[in-house]
Short mmCIF file of C-alpha atoms (C1' of nucleotides) in Angstrom, two decimals:
data_model
loop_
_atom_site.label_atom_id
_atom_site.label_comp_id
_atom_site.label_asym_id
_atom_site.label_seq_id
_atom_site.Cartn_x
_atom_site.Cartn_y
_atom_site.Cartn_z
CA MET M 1 109.39 125.53 193.28
CA ARG M 2 108.51 124.63 189.71
CA ILE M 3 105.69 122.27 188.97
CA ASN M 4 106.11 120.25 185.86
CA CYS M 5 103.13 119.02 183.94
CA MET M 6 102.93 115.28 183.83
CA CYS M 7 103.23 115.36 180.04
CA THR M 8 106.61 116.94 179.92
CA ALA M 9 108.02 115.87 183.26
CA ASN M 10 110.92 113.81 181.77
CA ILE M 11 111.52 115.54 178.60
CA GLN M 12 114.27 118.17 178.85
CA PRO M 13 114.17 120.21 176.71
CA ALA M 14 110.49 119.84 175.93
CA THR M 15 110.60 120.77 172.31
CA SER M 16 107.43 121.03 170.28
CA GLN M 17 108.50 117.88 168.40
CA ARG M 18 108.82 115.90 171.59
CA LYS M 19 105.55 116.98 172.89
CA LEU M 20 103.77 116.22 169.63
CA LEU M 21 105.30 112.79 169.37
CA LEU M 22 104.39 111.85 172.89
CA SER M 23 100.85 112.91 172.34
CA VAL M 24 100.64 110.97 169.09
CA ILE M 25 101.92 107.87 170.86
CA ARG M 26 99.63 108.40 173.76
CA GLU M 27 96.53 108.85 171.60
CA ALA M 28 97.28 105.89 169.43
CA LYS M 29 96.53 103.61 172.21
CA GLY M 30 97.55 100.67 170.09
CA HIS M 31 101.03 100.03 168.83
CA LEU M 32 102.71 102.01 166.13
CA ASP M 33 105.99 101.69 164.40
CA ALA M 34 108.24 104.61 163.58
CA LYS M 35 106.94 105.13 160.09
CA GLU M 36 103.28 105.28 161.28
CA LEU M 37 104.22 107.66 164.04
CA TYR M 38 106.00 109.84 161.47
CA ARG M 39 102.93 109.81 159.28
CA ARG M 40 100.63 110.83 162.03
CA ALA M 41 102.90 113.44 163.48
CA SER M 42 103.38 114.95 159.99
CA LYS M 43 99.72 115.62 159.77
CA ARG M 44 100.13 118.02 162.74
CA ASN M 45 103.53 119.35 161.94
CA ALA M 46 104.39 118.90 158.30
CA SER M 47 108.07 119.68 158.74
CA ILE M 48 108.96 117.04 161.38
CA SER M 49 111.65 114.73 160.14
CA LEU M 50 111.87 110.97 160.31
CA ALA M 51 115.28 111.20 161.95
CA THR M 52 113.70 113.26 164.72
CA VAL M 53 111.11 110.51 165.17
CA TYR M 54 113.81 107.84 165.51
CA ARG M 55 115.98 110.01 167.79
CA ASN M 56 113.13 110.74 170.10
CA LEU M 57 111.89 107.17 170.21
CA ARG M 58 115.34 106.31 171.42
CA PHE M 59 115.19 109.16 173.86
CA PHE M 60 111.82 108.19 175.21
CA LYS M 61 112.96 104.62 175.61
CA GLU M 62 116.03 105.79 177.65
CA GLN M 63 113.63 107.84 179.80
CA ALA M 64 111.42 104.77 180.19
CA LEU M 65 108.46 106.63 178.86
CA ILE M 66 107.74 104.09 176.15
CA ASP M 67 108.17 100.39 175.49
CA GLU M 68 109.62 98.95 172.32
CA ARG M 69 108.50 95.72 170.97
CA HIS M 70 108.91 93.23 168.17
CA PHE M 71 105.82 91.71 166.71
CA GLY M 72 105.92 88.44 164.86
CA HIS M 73 107.96 88.52 161.71
CA THR M 74 107.65 92.21 160.99
CA ARG M 75 111.00 93.91 160.55
CA SER M 76 110.31 97.06 162.39
CA CYS M 77 109.71 97.67 165.96
CA CYS M 78 106.40 98.88 167.56
CA TYR M 79 106.10 101.47 170.34
CA GLU M 80 103.54 102.28 173.04
CA MET M 81 103.40 104.22 176.24
CA LYS M 82 104.87 102.46 179.14
CA ARG M 83 102.26 101.17 181.57
CA SER M 84 102.35 99.98 185.11
CA GLU M 85 100.93 96.57 184.43
CA GLU M 86 103.14 94.26 182.33
CA HIS M 87 101.40 92.78 179.36
CA TYR M 88 102.35 90.73 176.33
CA HIS M 89 100.82 90.24 172.85
CA LEU M 90 99.12 87.79 170.65
CA VAL M 91 99.45 88.54 166.88
CA CYS M 92 97.05 86.87 164.44
CA ARG M 93 98.85 85.56 161.34
CA ASP M 94 95.77 86.15 159.24
CA CYS M 95 94.31 89.55 160.16
CA GLY M 96 97.34 90.97 161.95
CA HIS M 97 95.06 91.86 164.98
CA VAL M 98 97.14 92.35 168.20
CA ILE M 99 95.61 91.11 171.49
CA GLU M 100 97.06 91.98 174.75
CA PHE M 101 97.22 89.57 177.60
CA GLU M 102 98.86 89.05 180.95
CA SER M 103 99.55 86.05 182.99
CA PRO M 104 101.11 85.34 186.46
CA LEU M 105 102.87 82.45 184.69
CA ILE M 106 105.42 84.84 183.33
CA HIS M 107 106.38 86.08 186.73
CA LYS M 108 106.69 82.44 187.73
CA LEU M 109 108.88 81.79 184.69
CA VAL M 110 111.16 84.73 185.47
CA ALA M 111 111.56 83.61 189.06
CA GLU M 112 112.33 80.10 187.96
CA ILE M 113 114.97 81.28 185.57
CA ARG M 114 116.57 83.42 188.17
CA ARG M 115 116.69 80.45 190.59
CA LYS M 116 117.64 77.66 188.19
CA ASN M 117 119.99 79.54 185.83
CA ASN M 118 121.25 82.19 188.20
CA PHE M 119 120.37 84.75 185.53
CA ASP M 120 119.05 88.28 186.29
CA VAL M 121 116.17 88.92 183.90
CA THR M 122 115.83 92.59 182.90
CA ARG M 123 113.50 92.27 179.96
CA VAL M 124 111.13 89.73 178.62
CA GLU M 125 110.46 89.63 174.95
CA LEU M 126 107.39 87.47 174.42
CA CYS M 127 105.08 87.43 171.46
CA LEU M 128 102.81 84.63 170.45
CA GLU M 129 101.72 84.20 166.89
CA GLY M 130 98.72 82.22 165.72
CA TYR M 131 95.15 82.55 164.70
CA CYS M 132 92.56 84.62 166.53
CA HIS M 133 89.05 83.65 167.34
CA ASP M 134 87.75 85.06 164.10
CA CYS M 135 90.31 83.72 161.77
CA LYS M 136 90.72 80.22 163.00
CA LYS M 137 87.10 79.23 162.44
CA GLU M 138 87.67 79.63 158.73
CA GLU M 139 88.90 76.09 158.68
CA LYS M 140 91.43 77.13 156.03
CA PRO M 141 89.84 76.21 152.73
CA LEU M 142 92.34 74.49 150.49
CA SER M 143 92.26 76.91 147.64
CA LYS M 144 90.82 80.36 148.18
CA VAL M 145 89.91 81.87 144.92
CA THR M 146 89.92 85.59 145.26
CA MET T 1 112.84 52.33 146.07
CA ARG T 2 115.24 55.24 146.69
CA ILE T 3 116.53 55.70 150.05
CA ASN T 4 117.22 59.30 150.95
CA CYS T 5 120.01 60.15 153.28
CA MET T 6 118.70 62.07 156.33
CA CYS T 7 120.85 65.00 155.31
CA THR T 8 119.01 65.63 152.05
CA ALA T 9 115.58 64.25 152.73
CA ASN T 10 113.66 67.47 152.35
CA ILE T 11 115.91 69.41 149.97
CA GLN T 12 114.88 69.10 146.34
CA PRO T 13 116.97 69.72 144.41
CA ALA T 14 119.89 69.00 146.72
CA THR T 15 122.27 71.36 145.32
CA SER T 16 125.83 71.69 146.60
CA GLN T 17 125.18 74.93 148.14
CA ARG T 18 122.17 73.58 150.06
CA LYS T 19 124.14 70.67 151.38
CA LEU T 20 126.96 73.02 152.35
CA LEU T 21 124.74 75.41 154.16
CA LEU T 22 122.89 72.78 156.07
CA SER T 23 126.11 71.26 157.25
CA VAL T 24 127.48 74.58 158.36
CA ILE T 25 124.36 75.18 160.33
CA ARG T 26 124.44 71.73 161.80
CA GLU T 27 128.01 72.00 162.83
CA ALA T 28 127.70 75.44 164.30
CA LYS T 29 125.53 74.02 167.13
CA GLY T 30 124.98 77.45 168.46
CA HIS T 31 123.01 80.21 166.66
CA LEU T 32 124.28 81.99 163.65
CA ASP T 33 123.03 84.84 161.64
CA ALA T 34 123.06 85.01 157.84
CA LYS T 35 126.24 86.92 157.62
CA GLU T 36 128.07 84.47 159.86
CA LEU T 37 126.67 81.58 157.95
CA TYR T 38 127.84 83.22 154.66
CA ARG T 39 131.32 83.74 156.17
CA ARG T 40 131.65 80.19 157.17
CA ALA T 41 130.18 78.72 154.04
CA SER T 42 132.54 80.93 151.97
CA LYS T 43 135.51 79.29 153.49
CA ARG T 44 134.47 75.98 151.88
CA ASN T 45 132.99 77.37 148.71
CA ALA T 46 134.35 80.73 147.96
CA SER T 47 131.82 81.54 145.21
CA ILE T 48 128.67 81.11 147.17
CA SER T 49 126.58 84.22 147.26
CA LEU T 50 124.93 85.98 150.14
CA ALA T 51 121.66 85.97 148.23
CA THR T 52 121.80 82.17 148.01
CA VAL T 53 122.29 82.04 151.70
CA TYR T 54 119.20 84.16 152.34
CA ARG T 55 117.14 82.23 149.78
CA ASN T 56 118.00 78.98 151.33
CA LEU T 57 117.39 80.15 154.83
CA ARG T 58 113.88 80.91 153.81
CA PHE T 59 113.68 77.57 152.04
CA PHE T 60 114.92 75.61 155.08
CA LYS T 61 112.45 77.52 157.22
CA GLU T 62 109.59 76.57 154.86
CA GLN T 63 110.72 72.93 155.00
CA ALA T 64 110.81 73.18 158.82
CA LEU T 65 114.49 72.16 158.87
CA ILE T 66 115.56 75.21 160.87
CA ASP T 67 114.26 77.69 163.34
CA GLU T 68 114.55 81.41 162.95
CA ARG T 69 114.91 83.47 166.10
CA HIS T 70 115.33 87.08 167.25
CA PHE T 71 117.70 87.66 170.10
CA GLY T 72 117.54 90.70 172.16
CA HIS T 73 117.89 94.00 170.46
CA THR T 74 120.10 92.75 167.55
CA ARG T 75 118.77 93.59 164.25
CA SER T 76 119.44 90.39 162.43
CA CYS T 77 117.88 86.91 162.94
CA CYS T 78 119.59 83.81 164.15
CA TYR T 79 119.22 80.30 162.83
CA GLU T 80 119.65 76.87 164.19
CA MET T 81 118.66 73.24 163.20
CA LYS T 82 115.14 72.39 164.35
CA ARG T 83 115.13 70.15 167.33
CA SER T 84 112.44 67.97 168.78
CA GLU T 85 112.56 69.56 172.24
CA GLU T 86 111.23 73.10 172.43
CA HIS T 87 113.61 75.54 174.03
CA TYR T 88 114.08 79.19 174.48
CA HIS T 89 116.94 81.64 175.19
CA LEU T 90 118.48 83.87 177.77
CA VAL T 91 120.81 86.53 176.29
CA CYS T 92 123.30 88.29 178.49
CA ARG T 93 123.41 92.05 177.96
CA ASP T 94 126.97 92.16 178.90
CA CYS T 95 128.93 89.30 177.30
CA GLY T 96 126.22 88.38 174.72
CA HIS T 97 126.25 84.75 175.93
CA VAL T 98 123.28 82.75 174.93
CA ILE T 99 121.88 80.17 177.39
CA GLU T 100 119.17 77.68 176.34
CA PHE T 101 116.42 76.80 178.74
CA GLU T 102 113.07 74.98 178.69
CA SER T 103 110.15 75.06 181.09
CA PRO T 104 106.76 73.45 181.33
CA LEU T 105 105.44 76.83 182.27
CA ILE T 106 105.48 77.71 178.55
CA HIS T 107 103.15 74.91 177.71
CA LYS T 108 100.92 75.94 180.53
CA LEU T 109 100.91 79.53 179.21
CA VAL T 110 100.09 78.46 175.74
CA ALA T 111 97.20 76.27 177.05
CA GLU T 112 95.91 79.13 179.12
CA ILE T 113 95.95 81.47 176.12
CA ARG T 114 94.00 79.00 174.05
CA ARG T 115 91.42 78.64 176.68
CA LYS T 116 91.12 82.31 177.88
CA ASN T 117 91.61 84.04 174.57
CA ASN T 118 90.28 81.48 172.13
CA PHE T 119 93.53 81.88 170.21
CA ASP T 120 95.39 79.19 168.37
CA VAL T 121 99.07 79.69 169.15
CA THR T 122 101.40 78.46 166.33
CA ARG T 123 104.64 80.05 167.35
CA VAL T 124 106.14 81.33 170.55
CA GLU T 125 108.72 84.01 170.32
CA LEU T 126 110.35 84.25 173.71
CA CYS T 127 113.69 85.65 174.66
CA LEU T 128 114.86 86.87 178.06
CA GLU T 129 117.50 89.52 178.42
CA GLY T 130 119.46 90.19 181.52
CA TYR T 131 122.75 89.42 183.22
CA CYS T 132 124.26 86.03 183.40
CA HIS T 133 125.87 84.37 186.32
CA ASP T 134 129.33 85.75 185.51
CA CYS T 135 128.38 89.26 184.55
CA LYS T 136 125.92 90.02 187.35
CA LYS T 137 128.38 89.51 190.06
CA GLU T 138 130.50 92.47 188.81
CA GLU T 139 128.24 94.74 190.92
CA LYS T 140 128.29 97.27 188.11
CA PRO T 141 131.22 99.67 189.27
CA LEU T 142 130.00 103.35 188.83
CA SER T 143 132.76 104.45 186.50
CA LYS T 144 134.81 101.91 184.82
CA VAL T 145 138.11 103.41 183.53
CA THR T 146 139.31 101.42 180.62
"C1'" DT O 1 121.86 62.59 126.57
"C1'" DT O 2 118.50 66.06 126.36
"C1'" DT O 3 115.80 69.53 128.37
"C1'" DG O 4 112.69 72.38 131.14
"C1'" DG O 5 112.26 74.39 135.29
"C1'" DA O 6 114.42 75.65 139.39
"C1'" DA O 7 118.72 77.36 141.76
"C1'" DT O 8 122.62 80.38 141.54
"C1'" DG O 9 125.72 84.59 141.31
"C1'" DC O 10 125.96 89.13 140.69
"C1'" DG O 11 124.69 93.77 141.29
"C1'" DA O 12 121.12 96.83 142.06
"C1'" DA O 13 117.14 97.91 144.76
"C1'" DT O 14 114.59 98.30 149.09
"C1'" DC O 15 113.66 98.95 153.76
"C1'" DA O 16 114.59 100.29 158.49
"C1'" DA O 17 117.50 102.83 161.09
"C1'" DT O 18 121.52 105.96 161.94
"C1'" DT O 19 124.71 109.58 161.30
"C1'" DG O 20 127.15 114.18 159.91
"C1'" DC O 21 126.55 118.62 159.46
"C1'" DA O 22 124.76 123.12 159.24
"C1'" DT O 23 120.96 125.61 161.47
"C1'" DG O 24 117.58 126.57 164.98
"C1'" DT O 25 115.74 126.71 169.75
"C1'" DG O 26 114.69 125.93 174.80
"C1'" DC O 27 116.14 127.32 179.00
"C1'" DA O 28 119.67 128.53 182.72
"C1'" DC O 29 121.71 132.41 184.23
"C1'" DA O 30 122.57 137.15 184.21
"C1'" DT L 1 113.78 140.63 179.92
"C1'" DG L 2 117.83 139.52 177.26
"C1'" DT L 3 121.59 136.36 175.75
"C1'" DG L 4 124.76 132.32 175.13
"C1'" DC L 5 125.28 127.71 174.27
"C1'" DA L 6 124.45 123.07 174.62
"C1'" DC L 7 121.52 120.40 172.67
"C1'" DA L 8 117.61 119.28 169.21
"C1'" DT L 9 116.25 119.47 164.51
"C1'" DG L 10 116.00 118.89 159.35
"C1'" DC L 11 118.07 117.18 155.55
"C1'" DA L 12 120.68 114.26 152.88
"C1'" DA L 13 123.76 110.75 152.80
"C1'" DT L 14 125.03 106.18 154.85
"C1'" DT L 15 124.86 101.86 156.89
"C1'" DG L 16 123.21 97.15 157.52
"C1'" DA L 17 120.07 93.53 156.56
"C1'" DT L 18 117.40 91.55 153.25
"C1'" DT L 19 115.31 90.98 148.69
"C1'" DC L 20 114.89 91.24 143.71
"C1'" DG L 21 115.93 91.04 138.52
"C1'" DC L 22 118.13 88.83 135.30
"C1'" DA L 23 121.38 86.16 132.81
"C1'" DT L 24 123.61 81.81 133.44
"C1'" DT L 25 124.14 77.14 135.38
"C1'" DC L 26 122.73 72.98 137.11
"C1'" DC L 27 119.79 69.11 138.78
"C1'" DA L 28 116.84 65.36 137.81
"C1'" DA L 29 113.29 63.12 135.14
"C1'" DA L 30 112.43 61.20 130.72
#
DNA sequence: TTTGGAATGCGAATCAATTGCATGTGCACA
DNA sequence: TGTGCACATGCAATTGATTCGCATTCCAAA
């Protein structure tokens, strides 16, 4: 019987690029987009290609190893390792800071939808924009001379 | 005193293109993306340009005349007239049907966030994906021969 | 009616993401 | 411990959505 290391369990074949990409995503902790993942991976393997990054992001998504998200108005998607606990994000319009949160209200909402609309929810895309603790206290000065 | 018609209240200058675009959006009822808006507007004014569509979508957004949304995994945004009642969307992964819904739970959630995270929410991006009433009952046959 | 500033149309540019194709490589089986 | 081959990769070109530059046109205030 063959024992797979956790790290490569679902990646067949486990190419060096895949292992590299996964470890960059894992180490990032935060949320990176494809370009940033490419930049960081390139530092360790200069020849890796952006297409490989995109292809593997799709592959990891299919394997349910990572989650893909849309933050605010940005055009590109962000990625992070899948976690057992569901969580969602607050994005500050000023400093861009991303805060994670969770709330039982979301489960409630999904249950309500299932019941009222007879709709099977498989994915919740939820992102709140606004001003974080630090940015909101600036009382938005009318004209900010830089 | 000049009385502005509702239709052109916030659009200075009220060019023919702007009036056309707004009326197409208003008549669409549903949700259209820039390309579709362009297609429909072109039928009434063949010379309108796609750049004008995008420029005015941005303008209408700034004037808070329309709302911009992201549905599911589609790459482009959808637009609809701003309404007084907040509402959100369910998108069926199968047939693409968009169902609107509202729930007091969302207000609750925003209030909770404000309190717990000291975060001023200015925008809620919420979209649920899944299978609608009609599509979910198909019990997903294992292999569908077309 | 004139006129200045803003809006438009067009095509080119940009940005994110995908694809085609020739080459390279992990790994199942011998 | 090879060896074949399906699949992964790198590269460059492509697509699709959106934006930009610039010359021209048009609105609206005087």
